[in-house]
XYZ file of C-alpha atoms in Angstrom:
627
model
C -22.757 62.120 18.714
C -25.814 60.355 19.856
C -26.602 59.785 16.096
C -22.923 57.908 15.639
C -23.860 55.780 18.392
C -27.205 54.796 17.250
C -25.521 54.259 13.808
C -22.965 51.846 16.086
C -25.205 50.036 18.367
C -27.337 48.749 14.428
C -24.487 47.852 12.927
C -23.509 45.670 15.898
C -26.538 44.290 16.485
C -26.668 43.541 12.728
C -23.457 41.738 12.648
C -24.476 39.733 15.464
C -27.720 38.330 14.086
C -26.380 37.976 10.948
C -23.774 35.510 12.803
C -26.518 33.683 14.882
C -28.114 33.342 11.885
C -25.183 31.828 9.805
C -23.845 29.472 12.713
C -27.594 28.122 12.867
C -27.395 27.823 9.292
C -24.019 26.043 9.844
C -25.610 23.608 12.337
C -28.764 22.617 9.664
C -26.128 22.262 6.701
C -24.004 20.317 8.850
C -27.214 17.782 9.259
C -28.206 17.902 6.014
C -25.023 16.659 5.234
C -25.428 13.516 6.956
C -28.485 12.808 7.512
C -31.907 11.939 6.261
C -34.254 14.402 7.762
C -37.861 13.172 7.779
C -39.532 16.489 9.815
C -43.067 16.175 11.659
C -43.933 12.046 10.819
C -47.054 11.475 12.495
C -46.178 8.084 14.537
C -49.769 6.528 14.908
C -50.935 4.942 18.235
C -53.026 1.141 18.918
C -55.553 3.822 19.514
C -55.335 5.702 16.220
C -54.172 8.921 17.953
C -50.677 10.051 15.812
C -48.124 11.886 17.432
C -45.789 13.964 15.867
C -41.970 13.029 15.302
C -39.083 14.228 13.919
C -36.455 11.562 12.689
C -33.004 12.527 11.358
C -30.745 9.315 10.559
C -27.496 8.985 8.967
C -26.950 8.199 5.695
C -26.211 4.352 5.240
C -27.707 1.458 4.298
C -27.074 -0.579 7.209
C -29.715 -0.270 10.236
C -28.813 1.985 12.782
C -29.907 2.010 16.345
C -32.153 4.807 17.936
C -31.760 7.267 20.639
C -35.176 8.770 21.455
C -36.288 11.585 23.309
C -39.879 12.001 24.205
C -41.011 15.358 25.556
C -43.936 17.597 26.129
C -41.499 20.647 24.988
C -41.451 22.243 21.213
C -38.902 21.045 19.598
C -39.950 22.534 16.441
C -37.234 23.745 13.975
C -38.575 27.106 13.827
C -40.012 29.816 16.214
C -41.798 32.340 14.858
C -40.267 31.878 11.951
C -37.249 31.925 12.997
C -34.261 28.377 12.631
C -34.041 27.311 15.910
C -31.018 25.141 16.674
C -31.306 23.135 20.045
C -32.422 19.713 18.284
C -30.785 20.225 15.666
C -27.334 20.336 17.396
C -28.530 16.799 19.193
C -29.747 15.252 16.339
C -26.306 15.981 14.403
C -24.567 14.615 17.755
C -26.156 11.364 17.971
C -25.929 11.345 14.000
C -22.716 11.858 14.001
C -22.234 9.174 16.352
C -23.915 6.780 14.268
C -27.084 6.500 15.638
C -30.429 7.730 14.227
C -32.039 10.533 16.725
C -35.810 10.578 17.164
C -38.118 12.920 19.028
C -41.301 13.092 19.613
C -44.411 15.738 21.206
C -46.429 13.663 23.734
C -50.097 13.531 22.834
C -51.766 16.735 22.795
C -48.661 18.833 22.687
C -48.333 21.076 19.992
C -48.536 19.113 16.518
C -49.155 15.495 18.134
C -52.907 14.325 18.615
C -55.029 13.515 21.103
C -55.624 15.126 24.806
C -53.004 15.778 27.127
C -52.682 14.718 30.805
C -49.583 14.963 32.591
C -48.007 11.950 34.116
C -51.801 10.403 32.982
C -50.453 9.635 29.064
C -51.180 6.342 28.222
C -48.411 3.892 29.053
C -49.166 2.705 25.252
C -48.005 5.892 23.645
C -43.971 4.570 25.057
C -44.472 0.946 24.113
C -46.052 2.037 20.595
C -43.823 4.044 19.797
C -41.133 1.194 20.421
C -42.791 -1.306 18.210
C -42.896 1.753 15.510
C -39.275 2.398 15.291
C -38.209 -0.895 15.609
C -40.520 -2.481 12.687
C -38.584 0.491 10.387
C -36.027 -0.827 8.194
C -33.346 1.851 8.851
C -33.884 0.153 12.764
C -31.440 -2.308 13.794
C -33.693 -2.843 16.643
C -32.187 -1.629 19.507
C -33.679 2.121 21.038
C -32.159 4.175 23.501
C -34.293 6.683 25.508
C -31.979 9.889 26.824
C -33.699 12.739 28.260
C -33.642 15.097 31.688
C -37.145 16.503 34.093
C -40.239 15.955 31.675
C -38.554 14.275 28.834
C -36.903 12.028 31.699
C -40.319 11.412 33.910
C -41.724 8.807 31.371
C -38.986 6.439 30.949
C -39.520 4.403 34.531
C -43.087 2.963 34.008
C -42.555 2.277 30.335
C -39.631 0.443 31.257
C -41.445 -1.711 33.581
C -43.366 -2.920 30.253
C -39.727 -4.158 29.696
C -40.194 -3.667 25.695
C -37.531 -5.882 23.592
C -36.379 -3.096 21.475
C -35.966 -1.026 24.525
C -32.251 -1.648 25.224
C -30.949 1.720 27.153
C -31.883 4.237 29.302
C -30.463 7.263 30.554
C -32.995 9.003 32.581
C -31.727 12.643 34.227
C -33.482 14.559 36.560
C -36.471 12.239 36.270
C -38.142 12.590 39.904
C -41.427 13.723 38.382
C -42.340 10.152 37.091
C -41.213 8.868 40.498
C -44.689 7.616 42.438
C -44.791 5.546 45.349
C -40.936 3.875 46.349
C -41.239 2.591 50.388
C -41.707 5.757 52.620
C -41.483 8.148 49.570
C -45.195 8.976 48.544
C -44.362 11.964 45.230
C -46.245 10.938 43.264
C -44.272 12.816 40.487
C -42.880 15.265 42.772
C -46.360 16.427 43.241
C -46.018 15.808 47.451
C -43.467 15.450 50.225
C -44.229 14.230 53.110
C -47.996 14.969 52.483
C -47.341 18.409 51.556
C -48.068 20.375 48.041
C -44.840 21.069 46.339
C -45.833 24.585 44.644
C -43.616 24.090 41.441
C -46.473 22.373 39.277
C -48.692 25.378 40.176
C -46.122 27.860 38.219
C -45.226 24.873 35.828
C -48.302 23.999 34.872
C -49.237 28.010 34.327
C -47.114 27.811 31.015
C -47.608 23.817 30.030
C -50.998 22.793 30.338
C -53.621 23.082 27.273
C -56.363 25.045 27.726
C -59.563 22.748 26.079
C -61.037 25.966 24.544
C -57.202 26.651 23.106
C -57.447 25.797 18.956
C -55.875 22.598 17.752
C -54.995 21.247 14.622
C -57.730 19.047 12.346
C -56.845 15.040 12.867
C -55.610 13.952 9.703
C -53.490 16.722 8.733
C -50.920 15.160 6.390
C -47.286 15.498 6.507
C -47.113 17.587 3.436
C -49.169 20.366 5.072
C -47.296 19.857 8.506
C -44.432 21.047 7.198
C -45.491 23.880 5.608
C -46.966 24.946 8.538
C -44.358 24.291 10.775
C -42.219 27.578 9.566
C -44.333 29.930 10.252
C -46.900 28.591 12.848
C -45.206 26.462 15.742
C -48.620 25.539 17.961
C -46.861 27.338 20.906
C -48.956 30.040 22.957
C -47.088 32.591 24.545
C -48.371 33.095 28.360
C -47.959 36.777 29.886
C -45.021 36.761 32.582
C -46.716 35.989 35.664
C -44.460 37.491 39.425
C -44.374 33.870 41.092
C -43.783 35.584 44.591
C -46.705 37.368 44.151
C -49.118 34.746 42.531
C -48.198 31.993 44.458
C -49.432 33.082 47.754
C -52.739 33.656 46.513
C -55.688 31.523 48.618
C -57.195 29.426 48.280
C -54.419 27.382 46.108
C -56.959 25.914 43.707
C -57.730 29.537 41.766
C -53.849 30.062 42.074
C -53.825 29.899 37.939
C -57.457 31.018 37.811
C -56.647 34.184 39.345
C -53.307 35.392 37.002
C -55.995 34.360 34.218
C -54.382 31.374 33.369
C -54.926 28.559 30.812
C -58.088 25.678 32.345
C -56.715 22.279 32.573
C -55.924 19.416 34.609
C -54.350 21.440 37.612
C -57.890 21.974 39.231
C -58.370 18.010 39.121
C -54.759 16.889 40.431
C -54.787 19.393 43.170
C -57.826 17.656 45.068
C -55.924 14.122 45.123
C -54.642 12.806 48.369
C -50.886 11.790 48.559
C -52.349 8.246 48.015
C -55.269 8.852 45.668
C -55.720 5.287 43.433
C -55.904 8.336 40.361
C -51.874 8.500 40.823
C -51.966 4.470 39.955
C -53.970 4.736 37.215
C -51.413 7.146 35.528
C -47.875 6.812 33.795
C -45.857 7.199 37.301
C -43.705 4.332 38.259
C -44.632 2.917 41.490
C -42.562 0.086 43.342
C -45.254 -2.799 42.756
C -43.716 -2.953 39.174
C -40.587 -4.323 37.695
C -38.418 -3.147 35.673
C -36.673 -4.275 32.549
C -33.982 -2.010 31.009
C -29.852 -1.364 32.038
C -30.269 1.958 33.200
C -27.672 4.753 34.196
C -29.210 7.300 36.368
C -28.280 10.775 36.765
C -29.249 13.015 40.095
C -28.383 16.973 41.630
C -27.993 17.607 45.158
C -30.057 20.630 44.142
C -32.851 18.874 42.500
C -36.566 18.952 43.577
C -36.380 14.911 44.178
C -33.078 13.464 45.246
C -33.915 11.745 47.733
C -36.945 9.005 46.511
C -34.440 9.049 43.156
C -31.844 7.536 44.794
C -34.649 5.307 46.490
C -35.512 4.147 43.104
C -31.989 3.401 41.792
C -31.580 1.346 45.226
C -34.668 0.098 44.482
C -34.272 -1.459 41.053
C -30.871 -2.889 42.033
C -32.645 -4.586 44.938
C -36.331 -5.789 43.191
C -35.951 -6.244 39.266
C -36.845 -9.938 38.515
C -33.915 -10.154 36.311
C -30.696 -10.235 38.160
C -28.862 -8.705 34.484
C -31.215 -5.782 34.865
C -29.712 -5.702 38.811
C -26.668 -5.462 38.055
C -27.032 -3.455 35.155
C -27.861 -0.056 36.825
C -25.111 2.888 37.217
C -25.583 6.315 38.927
C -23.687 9.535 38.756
C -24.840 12.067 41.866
C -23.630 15.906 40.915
C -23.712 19.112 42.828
C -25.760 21.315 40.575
C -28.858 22.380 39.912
C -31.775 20.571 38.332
C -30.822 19.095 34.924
C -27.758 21.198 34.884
C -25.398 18.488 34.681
C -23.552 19.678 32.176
C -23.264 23.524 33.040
C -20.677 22.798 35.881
C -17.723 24.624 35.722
C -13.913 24.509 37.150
C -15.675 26.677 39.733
C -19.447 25.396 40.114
C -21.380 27.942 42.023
C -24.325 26.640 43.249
C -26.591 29.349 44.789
C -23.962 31.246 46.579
C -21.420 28.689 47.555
C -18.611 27.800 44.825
C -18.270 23.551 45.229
C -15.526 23.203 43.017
C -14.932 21.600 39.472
C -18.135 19.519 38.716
C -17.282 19.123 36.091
C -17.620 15.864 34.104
C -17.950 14.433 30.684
C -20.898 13.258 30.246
C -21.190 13.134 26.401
C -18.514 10.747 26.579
C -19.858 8.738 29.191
C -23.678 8.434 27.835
C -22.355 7.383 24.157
C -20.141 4.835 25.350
C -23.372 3.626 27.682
C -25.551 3.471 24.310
C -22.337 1.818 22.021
C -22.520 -1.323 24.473
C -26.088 -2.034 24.413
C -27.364 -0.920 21.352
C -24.049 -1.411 18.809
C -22.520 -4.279 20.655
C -19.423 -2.378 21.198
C -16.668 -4.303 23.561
C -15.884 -1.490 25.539
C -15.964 -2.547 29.330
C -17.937 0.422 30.452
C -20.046 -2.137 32.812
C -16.615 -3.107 34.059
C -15.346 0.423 34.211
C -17.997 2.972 35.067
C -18.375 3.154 39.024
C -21.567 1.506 40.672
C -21.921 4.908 42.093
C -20.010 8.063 41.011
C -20.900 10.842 43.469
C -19.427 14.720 43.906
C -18.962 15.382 47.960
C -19.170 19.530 48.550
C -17.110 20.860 51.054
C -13.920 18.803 49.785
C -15.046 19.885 46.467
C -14.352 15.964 45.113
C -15.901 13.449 42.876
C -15.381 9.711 44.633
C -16.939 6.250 43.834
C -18.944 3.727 45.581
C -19.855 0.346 45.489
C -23.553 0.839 46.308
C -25.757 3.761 47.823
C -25.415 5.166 51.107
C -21.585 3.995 50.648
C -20.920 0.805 52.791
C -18.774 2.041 55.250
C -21.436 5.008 56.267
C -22.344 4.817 60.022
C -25.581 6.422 61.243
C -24.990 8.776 64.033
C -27.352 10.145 65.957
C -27.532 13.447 67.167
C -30.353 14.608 69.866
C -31.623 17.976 70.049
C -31.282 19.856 73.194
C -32.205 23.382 75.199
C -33.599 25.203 77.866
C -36.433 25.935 76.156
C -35.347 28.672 73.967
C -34.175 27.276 70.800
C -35.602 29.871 68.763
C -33.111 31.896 66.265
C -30.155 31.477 66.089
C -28.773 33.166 68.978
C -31.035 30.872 71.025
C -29.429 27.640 72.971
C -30.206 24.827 71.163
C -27.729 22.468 70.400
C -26.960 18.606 68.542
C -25.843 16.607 70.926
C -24.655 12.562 71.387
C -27.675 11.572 73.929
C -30.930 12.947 75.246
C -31.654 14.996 77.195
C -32.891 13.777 80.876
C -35.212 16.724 81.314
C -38.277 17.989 78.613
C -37.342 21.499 78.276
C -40.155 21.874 74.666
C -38.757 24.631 72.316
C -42.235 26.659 71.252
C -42.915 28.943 68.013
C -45.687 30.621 66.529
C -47.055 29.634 63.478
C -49.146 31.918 61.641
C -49.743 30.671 58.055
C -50.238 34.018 56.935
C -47.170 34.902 58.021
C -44.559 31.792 56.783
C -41.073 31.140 56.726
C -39.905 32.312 53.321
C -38.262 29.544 51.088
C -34.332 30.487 51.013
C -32.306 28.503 48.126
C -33.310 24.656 48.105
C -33.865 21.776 46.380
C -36.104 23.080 44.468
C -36.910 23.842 40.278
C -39.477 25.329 38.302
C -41.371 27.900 40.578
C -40.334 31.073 38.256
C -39.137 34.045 40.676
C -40.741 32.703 43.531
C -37.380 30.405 44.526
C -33.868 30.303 43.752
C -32.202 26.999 44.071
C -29.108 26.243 45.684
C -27.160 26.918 48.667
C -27.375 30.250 50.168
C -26.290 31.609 53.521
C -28.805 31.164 55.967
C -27.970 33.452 58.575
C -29.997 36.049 58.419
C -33.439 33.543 57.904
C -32.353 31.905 61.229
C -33.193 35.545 63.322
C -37.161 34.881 62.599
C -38.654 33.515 66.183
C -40.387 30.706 64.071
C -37.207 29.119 63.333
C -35.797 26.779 66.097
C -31.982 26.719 65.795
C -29.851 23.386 66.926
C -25.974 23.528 66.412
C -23.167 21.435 67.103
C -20.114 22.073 68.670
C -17.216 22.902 66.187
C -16.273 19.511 64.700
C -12.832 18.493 66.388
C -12.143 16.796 63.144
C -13.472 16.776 59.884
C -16.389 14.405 58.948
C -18.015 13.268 55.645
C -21.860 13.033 55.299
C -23.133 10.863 52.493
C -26.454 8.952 52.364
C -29.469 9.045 53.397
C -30.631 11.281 56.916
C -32.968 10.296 58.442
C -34.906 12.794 61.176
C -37.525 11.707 64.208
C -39.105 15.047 66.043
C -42.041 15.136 68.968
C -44.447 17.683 68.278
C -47.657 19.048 70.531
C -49.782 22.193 69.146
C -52.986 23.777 69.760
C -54.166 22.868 66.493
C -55.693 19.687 64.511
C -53.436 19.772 62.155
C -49.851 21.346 61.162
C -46.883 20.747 59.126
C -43.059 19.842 60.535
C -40.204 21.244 58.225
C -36.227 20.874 58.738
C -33.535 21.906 57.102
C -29.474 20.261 57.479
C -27.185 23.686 57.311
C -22.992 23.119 56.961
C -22.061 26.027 59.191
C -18.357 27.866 59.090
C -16.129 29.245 61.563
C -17.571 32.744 60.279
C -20.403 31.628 60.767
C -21.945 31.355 56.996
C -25.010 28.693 56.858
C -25.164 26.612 53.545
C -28.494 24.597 53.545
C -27.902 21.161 52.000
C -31.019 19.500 51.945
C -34.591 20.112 53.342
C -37.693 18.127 54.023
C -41.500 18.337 55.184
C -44.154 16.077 57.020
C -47.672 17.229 56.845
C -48.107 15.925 60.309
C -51.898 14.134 59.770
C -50.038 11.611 57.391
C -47.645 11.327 60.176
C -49.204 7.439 60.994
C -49.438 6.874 57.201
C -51.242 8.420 53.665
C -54.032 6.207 53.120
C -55.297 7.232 56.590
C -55.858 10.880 58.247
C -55.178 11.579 62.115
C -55.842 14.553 63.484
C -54.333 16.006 66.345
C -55.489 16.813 70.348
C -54.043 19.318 72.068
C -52.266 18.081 75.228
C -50.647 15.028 73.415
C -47.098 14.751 71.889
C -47.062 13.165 68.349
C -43.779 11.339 66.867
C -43.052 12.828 63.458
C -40.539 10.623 61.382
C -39.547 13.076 58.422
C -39.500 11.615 55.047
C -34.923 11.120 54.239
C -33.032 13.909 53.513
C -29.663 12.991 51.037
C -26.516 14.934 50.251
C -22.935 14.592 50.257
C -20.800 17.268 52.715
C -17.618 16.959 54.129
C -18.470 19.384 57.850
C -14.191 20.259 57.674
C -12.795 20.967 60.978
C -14.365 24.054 63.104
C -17.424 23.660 61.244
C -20.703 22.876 62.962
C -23.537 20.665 62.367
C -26.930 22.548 61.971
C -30.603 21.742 61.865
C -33.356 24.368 61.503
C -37.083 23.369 62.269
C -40.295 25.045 61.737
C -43.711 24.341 60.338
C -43.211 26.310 56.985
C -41.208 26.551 54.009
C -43.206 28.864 51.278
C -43.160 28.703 48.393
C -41.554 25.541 48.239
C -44.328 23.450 50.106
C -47.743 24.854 50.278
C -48.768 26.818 53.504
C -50.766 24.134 55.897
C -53.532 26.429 57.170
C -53.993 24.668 60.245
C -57.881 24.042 60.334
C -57.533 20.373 59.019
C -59.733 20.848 56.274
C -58.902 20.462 52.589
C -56.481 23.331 52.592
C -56.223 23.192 48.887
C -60.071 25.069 48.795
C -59.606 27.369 52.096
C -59.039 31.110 52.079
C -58.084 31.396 55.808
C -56.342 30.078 58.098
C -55.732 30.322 61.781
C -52.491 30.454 64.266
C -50.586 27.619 65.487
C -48.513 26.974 68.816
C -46.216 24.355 68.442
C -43.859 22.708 70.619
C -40.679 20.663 69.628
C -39.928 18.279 72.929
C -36.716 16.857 73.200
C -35.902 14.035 75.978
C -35.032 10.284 76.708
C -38.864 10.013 76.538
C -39.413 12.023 73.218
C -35.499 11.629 71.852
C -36.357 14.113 69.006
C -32.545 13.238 66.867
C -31.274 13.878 63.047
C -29.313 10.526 62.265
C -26.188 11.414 59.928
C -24.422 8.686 57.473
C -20.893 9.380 58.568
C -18.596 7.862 56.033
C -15.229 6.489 57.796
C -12.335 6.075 56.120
């Protein structure tokens, strides 16, 4: 019997790969139908550094235009030997479509030359690349750049250099070449509020090159390239590493050192201040430069950097020198996950809650974006496509604005209150319309060794450590070191979209501590869906090119750096904040000595106080659309 089986389970297994292998087959004949495929071109650079491209363009004589993607991913046809099928299906897309589909490594990434450095590539390598394409004579000129996270993060500071071929851009999920924009210091999602954002430390693990690692001989021709590319794809393969585990190791520079990880530029970028002049020196966009292309923008509730990208979309429409490029930017705001636009469903589950039908069609939507601006094609989508296109959870609902926060959002402020025993959820703090008279300080322990685990999020890219999304926060909300402040059940139902903004009074015992809170949509039953989440480190509290450290006995105003979502609270629900000092792995642990932190192995215990009165008005301001 157990023989038949066995003899089962092959055969099925058999017919299966033999099917994978004939639809990827399918895919590649498809192409080869009709396209040109010109496989690992190596694009040189002003500097003489060549980076390798694939091209596949139809088959026509007439000049087509160019949709490029430029990543630090493999995108090589085959893995370990192996067809593999994920450009190939875009390439025949945009083919298909008419255009010609590029893609490119960065430099230093797997066949391209040179020395990697993330968001520190040369601003040159974009603008070359440009001037490349469009001098071919298959070009009509016009390029398109289309890609999501890291093949996303590079678009914004080339297209300050506002290059003439450069006609498009549809950046998704593209926080990580977001810098400096007003309050926001990121600096490629690298900080928030002053605070490490763990995800490059498990990111990096897998992504950057070790300088002992073997590389290709400069010079390698095309011929050889190719041969190579079928059996040998440049791509090491990193042992599994438990993220929950390895990411609480101290002190956080040895965090890769110590799962024996690849050397690179992590032990450099993890000394650098939130306003270190190396972040201006790099390819991040930063709001001292303009900006040059028609853009449509594409953002998650759920993603690692909502809020400072819709702080960039506002600010393009607001600073571009050309009032065409102004009024020439578009934004769609969904409720998924990062760069999982197009993975919504009829019922989009996002964490734990379901949020509806998400879903959207985007392929139709970006195509008809690239038609008008790089084919000429009259079809109104600058007259038709919504300003602002944006999915509101709770009434499960995609609406449109003319502009972001939507214009008829009020800010309302809501003050915390208590006795003094806001801690957990079954303590008595509460939202309320004004201050309190009285200072009745809510205190907590903080012991760094000892944080407040991360719990769904905004969040990508940290391995096992954190699962994004919304999950019910409930039982999270019984630690002491979480101070609780609820509403009372909403009379009516009210919509939340824009930017919150947060203001909390702090005294410790300590030099130096961090200031975390989280906005929770609570039901009648009493389930807690976080919605968005955000952390001060509090001796940038007065600004990041400065440090101020902190005397006992004093009260310190914290302003929090803008939440964002979209929520309708329905009626009986209640309006939740949590606060706390910690929110691990997300944000690094702040050790409390108001050293380094990045180099420190210990830490010690923190008292901290949230006051709440007409003197300290610690309040969460909500943009309360009214219809």
């Amino acid at each position: 019997m157990r023989f038949k089986i066995s003899i089962l389970l092959t055969s099925f297994l058999l017919v299966c790969v033999s099917f994978a292998y004939g639809q990827n087959q399918n895919v590649l004949e498809q192409l080869e139908e009709v396209a040109v495929i010109d496989q690992k071109v190596m694009m040189p650079m002003s500097d003489g550094v060549r980076l390798a491209t694939d091209i596949y363009r139809p088959k026509t004589d007439e000049p087509v235009p160019i949709i490029f993607s430029r990543t630090p991913y493999n995108f090589n046809t085959y893995r370990n030997g192996e067809l593999n099928t994920r450009t190939l299906n875009s390439a025949l897309q945009a083919v298909e479509k008419g255009y010609a589909y590029v893609v490119q490594n960065e430099r230093g990434r797997f066949f391209s030359e040179g020395d990697w450095d993330i968001l520190g590539t040369p601003l040159t390598d974009g603008y070359d690349a440009f001037t490349w394409m469009a001098d071919q004579e298959w070009s009509n000129g016009n390029i398109g750049t289309l890609g999501c996270s890291s093949t996303a993060e590079w678009q914004m500071a080339v297209a300050a250099m506002d290059h003439p071929a450069h006609a498009a851009m549809v950046p998704q999920g593209y926080g990580a070449g977001v810098g400096r924009i007003g309050e926001f210091y990121e600096q490629g999602n690298w900080y928030r509020g002053g605070a490490g954002q763990m995800l490059f430390t498990a990111w990096l693990y897998s992504t950057q090159h070790d300088p002992m690692a073997p590389k290709l001989p400069r010079g390698i021709s095309q011929e050889d390239l190719l041969r190579l590319q079928r059996f040998y794809d440049m791509a090491p393969t990193y042992p599994r590493v438990d993220w929950s585990e390895g990411l609480r190791h101290l002190p956080i520079q040895d965090i890769i050192k110590n799962v024996n990880g690849p050397k690179g530029i992590y032990e450099e970028m993890i000394t650098r201040k939130p306003d270190d002049p190396q972040w201006y020196e790099s390819g991040l966009y930063h709001d001292d430069m303009d900006f040059g292309v028609p853009s449509f923008w594409f953002v998650s509730w759920y993603d690692v950097g909502v809020s400072p990208n819709l702080a960039l979309f506002n600010h393009v429409r607001e600073s571009a020198s050309d009032p065409d490029i102004r009024d020439n930017q578009y934004l769609v705001i969904a409720p998924t996950l990062h760069c999982a636009y197009t993975r919504a469903t009829e019922n989009t589950v996002v964490g734990e809650r379901n949020v509806g039908d998400a879903t959207l069609n985007y392929e139709e939507m970006i195509y008809d974006w690239f038609d008008y601006w790089m084919k000429g094609v009259d079809n109104n989508i600058t007259e038709e496509l919504p300003r602002v296109r944006y999915y509101t959870m709770g009434s499960n609902e995609w609406q449109t604005a003319d502009q972001w926060p939507p214009a008829n959002a009020e800010m309302t402020t809501y003050y915390l209150n208590s006795g003094g025993n806001a801690n957990t959820r079954n303590g008595d703090g509460s939202l309320q319309n004004e201050a309190p008279d009285q200072d009745n300080p809510d205190t907590f322990i903080y012991d760094p060794m000892n944080p407040v685990p991360s719990y769904g999020g905004n969040v990508c890219c940290t391995g096992n450590a954190v699962q994004g999304g919304a999950f019910d926060q409930q039982e999270m909300e019984l630690r002491d070191d979480i101070l609780v402040y609820t509403s009372e059940p909403l009379e009516e139902g009210i919509e939340v979209s824009g930017f919150i903004e947060s203001t909390l009074y702090l005294s410790s015992d300590v030099k130096d501590t961090d200031v975390t809170i989280k906005l929770i949509d609570v039901y009648p039953d009493g389930t807690a869906y976080n919605l968005d989440e955000t952390i001060q480190r509090v001796r940038y509290s007065e600004g990041y090119d400065k440090l101020v450290f902190m005397e006992e006995g004093n009260v310190y105003q914290v302003n929090m750096t803008p939440m964002s979502t979209s929520n309708y609270f329905k009626k009986g629900h209640r309006i939740r904040i949590e606060v706390s000092s910690s929110n691990f792995p997300r944000f690094d642990r702040n050790l409390n000595t108001g050293g380094n932190n990045y180099d420190e192995s210990e830490g010690v215990t923190a008292t901290n106080n949230i006051h709440h009165s007409k003197e300290y008005p610690s309040s969460i301001t909500l943009p309360i659309v009214r219809n």
